[in-house]
């Protein structure tokens, strides 16, 4: 369910608002099956966005803040970047399955003639028992584009995801603390062609840089033990969107 | 006896008529774009800012409760370019606005017609519809009203 609207600010500017209540986008609920496409959680997502639009003719500026709250199966294959799951927690109980998540975000978009900038940052906070697991995530992107023609635009984009986890209840030893950091950096270049108002083709090349750092702090070892894992690969993606 | 030439020099009056005829054939008599709507639409005129709000989806319903139905023209040309120049937006920017609204569930995409004649027919038969055509085509359609009649054609 969604409520949305526009409040005019003068003759050209406006305030946008939206509030929604519905299924959480928690589609990776089964660790063995991977993405299932079905929200199997018994939770709802509530959230909203408040923004302002300035229209100066050939230049537009949009600013907004957003918030959302839901519960996710974050420890059962629902896609945390650091890779922590229920097996990593000695005193795992079912209350940790549906992890409350609060997301706070801000967005900025600027349109000047044929050029545009669109960006957003989101901070996610997880309500896990922090004596066991302290987890937070930051996500952001910025896209800079230009319309070469009425139907063709090109863009460059940069996506980042940072995740930090501190696990203080390692199954092997309750005195051991596991600290993990994962970052995902994805610079992208692409092009988009609109055949008409309803059919859009897109092609992009993304360079994926995934880095994981893990530190094990235990009284049984002299000094922290560190490990790292890096993955780098390139993705070519082609797609067509059809809007009905 | 002098031979009378069959070739007579063009007089200024004839030249003027020829120029006027050429101009009349070369482009529409008015050279303007009109904003038109179904006769059910409860307004008789609107300004540019109101027009932009309608086309951007900020206004979704007319005062009589009918949904605003935007009708766009797909064929690239003077009429379409002139209309969007008047709005102060590129057609690509408008498309971006419509797609975002569609993706967020806040609106629908406009109906798109291939020719001005099809657009007029769609507006004549759709309650709440609004669109744009060459002003020359607006006469003889009792189901349609003209809301703005003097948007200049851009070259």
mmCIF file with all atom_site columns, C-alpha atoms in Angstrom, chain B residues 7-137:
data_model
loop_
_atom_site.group_PDB
_atom_site.id
_atom_site.type_symbol
_atom_site.label_atom_id
_atom_site.label_alt_id
_atom_site.label_comp_id
_atom_site.label_asym_id
_atom_site.label_entity_id
_atom_site.label_seq_id
_atom_site.pdbx_PDB_ins_code
_atom_site.Cartn_x
_atom_site.Cartn_y
_atom_site.Cartn_z
_atom_site.occupancy
_atom_site.B_iso_or_equiv
_atom_site.pdbx_formal_charge
_atom_site.auth_seq_id
_atom_site.auth_comp_id
_atom_site.auth_asym_id
_atom_site.auth_atom_id
_atom_site.pdbx_PDB_model_num
ATOM 1   C CA . UNK B 1 7   ? 7.018   36.361 -72.647 1.00 0.00 ? 7   UNK B CA 1
ATOM 2   C CA . UNK B 1 8   ? 5.806   39.147 -70.490 1.00 0.00 ? 8   UNK B CA 1
ATOM 3   C CA . UNK B 1 9   ? 7.882   40.504 -67.616 1.00 0.00 ? 9   UNK B CA 1
ATOM 4   C CA . UNK B 1 10  ? 6.516   39.536 -64.198 1.00 0.00 ? 10  UNK B CA 1
ATOM 5   C CA . UNK B 1 11  ? 4.800   42.445 -62.554 1.00 0.00 ? 11  UNK B CA 1
ATOM 6   C CA . UNK B 1 12  ? 5.312   43.161 -58.836 1.00 0.00 ? 12  UNK B CA 1
ATOM 7   C CA . UNK B 1 13  ? 1.680   42.187 -58.100 1.00 0.00 ? 13  UNK B CA 1
ATOM 8   C CA . UNK B 1 14  ? 2.101   38.766 -59.706 1.00 0.00 ? 14  UNK B CA 1
ATOM 9   C CA . UNK B 1 15  ? 5.412   38.274 -57.906 1.00 0.00 ? 15  UNK B CA 1
ATOM 10  C CA . UNK B 1 16  ? 3.806   39.051 -54.557 1.00 0.00 ? 16  UNK B CA 1
ATOM 11  C CA . UNK B 1 17  ? 0.997   36.551 -55.133 1.00 0.00 ? 17  UNK B CA 1
ATOM 12  C CA . UNK B 1 18  ? 3.537   33.908 -56.141 1.00 0.00 ? 18  UNK B CA 1
ATOM 13  C CA . UNK B 1 19  ? 5.537   34.436 -52.960 1.00 0.00 ? 19  UNK B CA 1
ATOM 14  C CA . UNK B 1 20  ? 2.440   34.213 -50.782 1.00 0.00 ? 20  UNK B CA 1
ATOM 15  C CA . UNK B 1 21  ? 1.339   31.015 -52.478 1.00 0.00 ? 21  UNK B CA 1
ATOM 16  C CA . UNK B 1 22  ? 4.789   29.524 -51.996 1.00 0.00 ? 22  UNK B CA 1
ATOM 17  C CA . UNK B 1 23  ? 4.782   30.319 -48.307 1.00 0.00 ? 23  UNK B CA 1
ATOM 18  C CA . UNK B 1 24  ? 1.293   28.885 -47.937 1.00 0.00 ? 24  UNK B CA 1
ATOM 19  C CA . UNK B 1 25  ? 2.341   25.605 -49.533 1.00 0.00 ? 25  UNK B CA 1
ATOM 20  C CA . UNK B 1 26  ? 5.700   25.387 -47.783 1.00 0.00 ? 26  UNK B CA 1
ATOM 21  C CA . UNK B 1 27  ? 4.387   25.452 -44.180 1.00 0.00 ? 27  UNK B CA 1
ATOM 22  C CA . UNK B 1 28  ? 1.070   25.439 -42.296 1.00 0.00 ? 28  UNK B CA 1
ATOM 23  C CA . UNK B 1 29  ? -0.843  28.641 -42.393 1.00 0.00 ? 29  UNK B CA 1
ATOM 24  C CA . UNK B 1 30  ? -0.527  29.166 -38.613 1.00 0.00 ? 30  UNK B CA 1
ATOM 25  C CA . UNK B 1 31  ? 2.862   27.469 -37.931 1.00 0.00 ? 31  UNK B CA 1
ATOM 26  C CA . UNK B 1 32  ? 1.742   26.846 -34.371 1.00 0.00 ? 32  UNK B CA 1
ATOM 27  C CA . UNK B 1 33  ? 1.037   24.011 -31.980 1.00 0.00 ? 33  UNK B CA 1
ATOM 28  C CA . UNK B 1 34  ? -2.106  23.748 -29.917 1.00 0.00 ? 34  UNK B CA 1
ATOM 29  C CA . UNK B 1 35  ? -2.778  21.939 -26.647 1.00 0.00 ? 35  UNK B CA 1
ATOM 30  C CA . UNK B 1 36  ? -6.072  20.112 -26.957 1.00 0.00 ? 36  UNK B CA 1
ATOM 31  C CA . UNK B 1 37  ? -8.242  18.133 -24.584 1.00 0.00 ? 37  UNK B CA 1
ATOM 32  C CA . UNK B 1 38  ? -11.379 16.042 -24.580 1.00 0.00 ? 38  UNK B CA 1
ATOM 33  C CA . UNK B 1 39  ? -14.443 18.232 -24.146 1.00 0.00 ? 39  UNK B CA 1
ATOM 34  C CA . UNK B 1 40  ? -15.092 16.554 -20.773 1.00 0.00 ? 40  UNK B CA 1
ATOM 35  C CA . UNK B 1 41  ? -12.061 18.304 -19.287 1.00 0.00 ? 41  UNK B CA 1
ATOM 36  C CA . UNK B 1 42  ? -13.436 20.952 -16.884 1.00 0.00 ? 42  UNK B CA 1
ATOM 37  C CA . UNK B 1 43  ? -11.152 23.821 -17.891 1.00 0.00 ? 43  UNK B CA 1
ATOM 38  C CA . UNK B 1 44  ? -11.023 26.074 -20.941 1.00 0.00 ? 44  UNK B CA 1
ATOM 39  C CA . UNK B 1 45  ? -7.454  27.328 -20.685 1.00 0.00 ? 45  UNK B CA 1
ATOM 40  C CA . UNK B 1 46  ? -4.259  26.720 -18.741 1.00 0.00 ? 46  UNK B CA 1
ATOM 41  C CA . UNK B 1 47  ? -0.789  28.225 -18.426 1.00 0.00 ? 47  UNK B CA 1
ATOM 42  C CA . UNK B 1 48  ? 2.588   26.653 -19.071 1.00 0.00 ? 48  UNK B CA 1
ATOM 43  C CA . UNK B 1 49  ? 3.271   25.738 -15.439 1.00 0.00 ? 49  UNK B CA 1
ATOM 44  C CA . UNK B 1 50  ? -0.071  23.987 -15.082 1.00 0.00 ? 50  UNK B CA 1
ATOM 45  C CA . UNK B 1 51  ? 0.570   22.179 -18.362 1.00 0.00 ? 51  UNK B CA 1
ATOM 46  C CA . UNK B 1 52  ? 3.962   20.986 -17.091 1.00 0.00 ? 52  UNK B CA 1
ATOM 47  C CA . UNK B 1 53  ? 2.419   19.751 -13.855 1.00 0.00 ? 53  UNK B CA 1
ATOM 48  C CA . UNK B 1 54  ? -0.158  17.767 -15.830 1.00 0.00 ? 54  UNK B CA 1
ATOM 49  C CA . UNK B 1 55  ? 2.381   16.194 -18.161 1.00 0.00 ? 55  UNK B CA 1
ATOM 50  C CA . UNK B 1 56  ? 4.815   15.449 -15.294 1.00 0.00 ? 56  UNK B CA 1
ATOM 51  C CA . UNK B 1 57  ? 2.080   13.604 -13.420 1.00 0.00 ? 57  UNK B CA 1
ATOM 52  C CA . UNK B 1 58  ? 1.881   16.021 -10.478 1.00 0.00 ? 58  UNK B CA 1
ATOM 53  C CA . UNK B 1 59  ? -1.816  16.449 -11.207 1.00 0.00 ? 59  UNK B CA 1
ATOM 54  C CA . UNK B 1 60  ? -3.482  13.102 -11.731 1.00 0.00 ? 60  UNK B CA 1
ATOM 55  C CA . UNK B 1 61  ? -7.167  14.037 -11.656 1.00 0.00 ? 61  UNK B CA 1
ATOM 56  C CA . UNK B 1 62  ? -9.248  16.855 -13.044 1.00 0.00 ? 62  UNK B CA 1
ATOM 57  C CA . UNK B 1 63  ? -11.580 18.717 -10.716 1.00 0.00 ? 63  UNK B CA 1
ATOM 58  C CA . UNK B 1 64  ? -14.489 16.616 -11.898 1.00 0.00 ? 64  UNK B CA 1
ATOM 59  C CA . UNK B 1 65  ? -12.752 13.433 -10.730 1.00 0.00 ? 65  UNK B CA 1
ATOM 60  C CA . UNK B 1 66  ? -11.775 12.171 -14.172 1.00 0.00 ? 66  UNK B CA 1
ATOM 61  C CA . UNK B 1 67  ? -8.260  10.822 -14.469 1.00 0.00 ? 67  UNK B CA 1
ATOM 62  C CA . UNK B 1 68  ? -5.814  12.932 -16.466 1.00 0.00 ? 68  UNK B CA 1
ATOM 63  C CA . UNK B 1 69  ? -4.885  10.916 -19.556 1.00 0.00 ? 69  UNK B CA 1
ATOM 64  C CA . UNK B 1 70  ? -1.744  12.205 -21.244 1.00 0.00 ? 70  UNK B CA 1
ATOM 65  C CA . UNK B 1 71  ? -1.484  11.489 -24.965 1.00 0.00 ? 71  UNK B CA 1
ATOM 66  C CA . UNK B 1 72  ? 1.975   11.842 -26.487 1.00 0.00 ? 72  UNK B CA 1
ATOM 67  C CA . UNK B 1 73  ? 3.138   11.823 -30.095 1.00 0.00 ? 73  UNK B CA 1
ATOM 68  C CA . UNK B 1 74  ? 5.785   9.311  -31.066 1.00 0.00 ? 74  UNK B CA 1
ATOM 69  C CA . UNK B 1 75  ? 6.823   10.758 -34.406 1.00 0.00 ? 75  UNK B CA 1
ATOM 70  C CA . UNK B 1 76  ? 9.779   13.072 -34.117 1.00 0.00 ? 76  UNK B CA 1
ATOM 71  C CA . UNK B 1 77  ? 9.152   16.375 -35.827 1.00 0.00 ? 77  UNK B CA 1
ATOM 72  C CA . UNK B 1 78  ? 8.416   20.064 -35.484 1.00 0.00 ? 78  UNK B CA 1
ATOM 73  C CA . UNK B 1 79  ? 5.169   19.595 -33.578 1.00 0.00 ? 79  UNK B CA 1
ATOM 74  C CA . UNK B 1 80  ? 6.634   17.368 -30.884 1.00 0.00 ? 80  UNK B CA 1
ATOM 75  C CA . UNK B 1 81  ? 9.891   19.304 -30.604 1.00 0.00 ? 81  UNK B CA 1
ATOM 76  C CA . UNK B 1 82  ? 8.018   22.603 -30.394 1.00 0.00 ? 82  UNK B CA 1
ATOM 77  C CA . UNK B 1 83  ? 5.726   21.340 -27.651 1.00 0.00 ? 83  UNK B CA 1
ATOM 78  C CA . UNK B 1 84  ? 8.539   20.095 -25.432 1.00 0.00 ? 84  UNK B CA 1
ATOM 79  C CA . UNK B 1 85  ? 10.593  23.223 -26.080 1.00 0.00 ? 85  UNK B CA 1
ATOM 80  C CA . UNK B 1 86  ? 7.573   25.200 -24.843 1.00 0.00 ? 86  UNK B CA 1
ATOM 81  C CA . UNK B 1 87  ? 7.403   23.031 -21.715 1.00 0.00 ? 87  UNK B CA 1
ATOM 82  C CA . UNK B 1 88  ? 11.082  23.700 -21.097 1.00 0.00 ? 88  UNK B CA 1
ATOM 83  C CA . UNK B 1 89  ? 11.870  19.979 -20.938 1.00 0.00 ? 89  UNK B CA 1
ATOM 84  C CA . UNK B 1 90  ? 13.470  17.605 -23.396 1.00 0.00 ? 90  UNK B CA 1
ATOM 85  C CA . UNK B 1 91  ? 11.260  14.679 -24.403 1.00 0.00 ? 91  UNK B CA 1
ATOM 86  C CA . UNK B 1 92  ? 13.930  12.374 -22.954 1.00 0.00 ? 92  UNK B CA 1
ATOM 87  C CA . UNK B 1 93  ? 13.585  14.113 -19.573 1.00 0.00 ? 93  UNK B CA 1
ATOM 88  C CA . UNK B 1 94  ? 9.820   13.713 -19.710 1.00 0.00 ? 94  UNK B CA 1
ATOM 89  C CA . UNK B 1 95  ? 10.239  10.022 -20.537 1.00 0.00 ? 95  UNK B CA 1
ATOM 90  C CA . UNK B 1 96  ? 12.565  9.652  -17.558 1.00 0.00 ? 96  UNK B CA 1
ATOM 91  C CA . UNK B 1 97  ? 9.966   11.288 -15.303 1.00 0.00 ? 97  UNK B CA 1
ATOM 92  C CA . UNK B 1 98  ? 7.211   8.996  -16.602 1.00 0.00 ? 98  UNK B CA 1
ATOM 93  C CA . UNK B 1 99  ? 9.305   5.836  -16.195 1.00 0.00 ? 99  UNK B CA 1
ATOM 94  C CA . UNK B 1 100 ? 10.293  6.712  -12.616 1.00 0.00 ? 100 UNK B CA 1
ATOM 95  C CA . UNK B 1 101 ? 6.666   7.283  -11.717 1.00 0.00 ? 101 UNK B CA 1
ATOM 96  C CA . UNK B 1 102 ? 5.738   3.991  -13.310 1.00 0.00 ? 102 UNK B CA 1
ATOM 97  C CA . UNK B 1 103 ? 8.495   2.111  -11.444 1.00 0.00 ? 103 UNK B CA 1
ATOM 98  C CA . UNK B 1 104 ? 7.510   3.615  -8.092  1.00 0.00 ? 104 UNK B CA 1
ATOM 99  C CA . UNK B 1 105 ? 3.828   2.991  -8.673  1.00 0.00 ? 105 UNK B CA 1
ATOM 100 C CA . UNK B 1 106 ? 3.013   6.671  -8.678  1.00 0.00 ? 106 UNK B CA 1
ATOM 101 C CA . UNK B 1 107 ? 1.707   6.965  -12.202 1.00 0.00 ? 107 UNK B CA 1
ATOM 102 C CA . UNK B 1 108 ? 1.137   5.466  -15.602 1.00 0.00 ? 108 UNK B CA 1
ATOM 103 C CA . UNK B 1 109 ? 2.948   5.973  -18.865 1.00 0.00 ? 109 UNK B CA 1
ATOM 104 C CA . UNK B 1 110 ? 1.220   8.253  -21.376 1.00 0.00 ? 110 UNK B CA 1
ATOM 105 C CA . UNK B 1 111 ? -0.637  6.858  -24.341 1.00 0.00 ? 111 UNK B CA 1
ATOM 106 C CA . UNK B 1 112 ? 1.487   7.300  -27.433 1.00 0.00 ? 112 UNK B CA 1
ATOM 107 C CA . UNK B 1 113 ? 0.106   7.840  -30.940 1.00 0.00 ? 113 UNK B CA 1
ATOM 108 C CA . UNK B 1 114 ? 2.052   7.566  -34.163 1.00 0.00 ? 114 UNK B CA 1
ATOM 109 C CA . UNK B 1 115 ? 0.392   10.446 -36.019 1.00 0.00 ? 115 UNK B CA 1
ATOM 110 C CA . UNK B 1 116 ? -1.387  13.666 -35.169 1.00 0.00 ? 116 UNK B CA 1
ATOM 111 C CA . UNK B 1 117 ? -4.594  12.313 -36.673 1.00 0.00 ? 117 UNK B CA 1
ATOM 112 C CA . UNK B 1 118 ? -4.466  9.298  -34.344 1.00 0.00 ? 118 UNK B CA 1
ATOM 113 C CA . UNK B 1 119 ? -3.734  11.582 -31.417 1.00 0.00 ? 119 UNK B CA 1
ATOM 114 C CA . UNK B 1 120 ? -6.778  13.720 -32.201 1.00 0.00 ? 120 UNK B CA 1
ATOM 115 C CA . UNK B 1 121 ? -8.940  10.621 -32.469 1.00 0.00 ? 121 UNK B CA 1
ATOM 116 C CA . UNK B 1 122 ? -7.646  9.337  -29.104 1.00 0.00 ? 122 UNK B CA 1
ATOM 117 C CA . UNK B 1 123 ? -8.363  12.632 -27.387 1.00 0.00 ? 123 UNK B CA 1
ATOM 118 C CA . UNK B 1 124 ? -11.813 12.888 -28.972 1.00 0.00 ? 124 UNK B CA 1
ATOM 119 C CA . UNK B 1 125 ? -12.785 9.489  -27.598 1.00 0.00 ? 125 UNK B CA 1
ATOM 120 C CA . UNK B 1 126 ? -11.069 9.469  -24.171 1.00 0.00 ? 126 UNK B CA 1
ATOM 121 C CA . UNK B 1 127 ? -12.504 11.240 -21.170 1.00 0.00 ? 127 UNK B CA 1
ATOM 122 C CA . UNK B 1 128 ? -9.914  13.374 -19.412 1.00 0.00 ? 128 UNK B CA 1
ATOM 123 C CA . UNK B 1 129 ? -7.406  13.187 -22.279 1.00 0.00 ? 129 UNK B CA 1
ATOM 124 C CA . UNK B 1 130 ? -4.996  15.984 -23.113 1.00 0.00 ? 130 UNK B CA 1
ATOM 125 C CA . UNK B 1 131 ? -2.354  16.236 -25.828 1.00 0.00 ? 131 UNK B CA 1
ATOM 126 C CA . UNK B 1 132 ? -0.894  18.476 -28.530 1.00 0.00 ? 132 UNK B CA 1
ATOM 127 C CA . UNK B 1 133 ? -1.229  18.841 -32.319 1.00 0.00 ? 133 UNK B CA 1
ATOM 128 C CA . UNK B 1 134 ? -0.688  21.347 -35.112 1.00 0.00 ? 134 UNK B CA 1
ATOM 129 C CA . UNK B 1 135 ? -3.212  24.100 -34.625 1.00 0.00 ? 135 UNK B CA 1
ATOM 130 C CA . UNK B 1 136 ? -4.366  23.712 -38.226 1.00 0.00 ? 136 UNK B CA 1
ATOM 131 C CA . UNK B 1 137 ? -5.796  20.292 -37.398 1.00 0.00 ? 137 UNK B CA 1
#
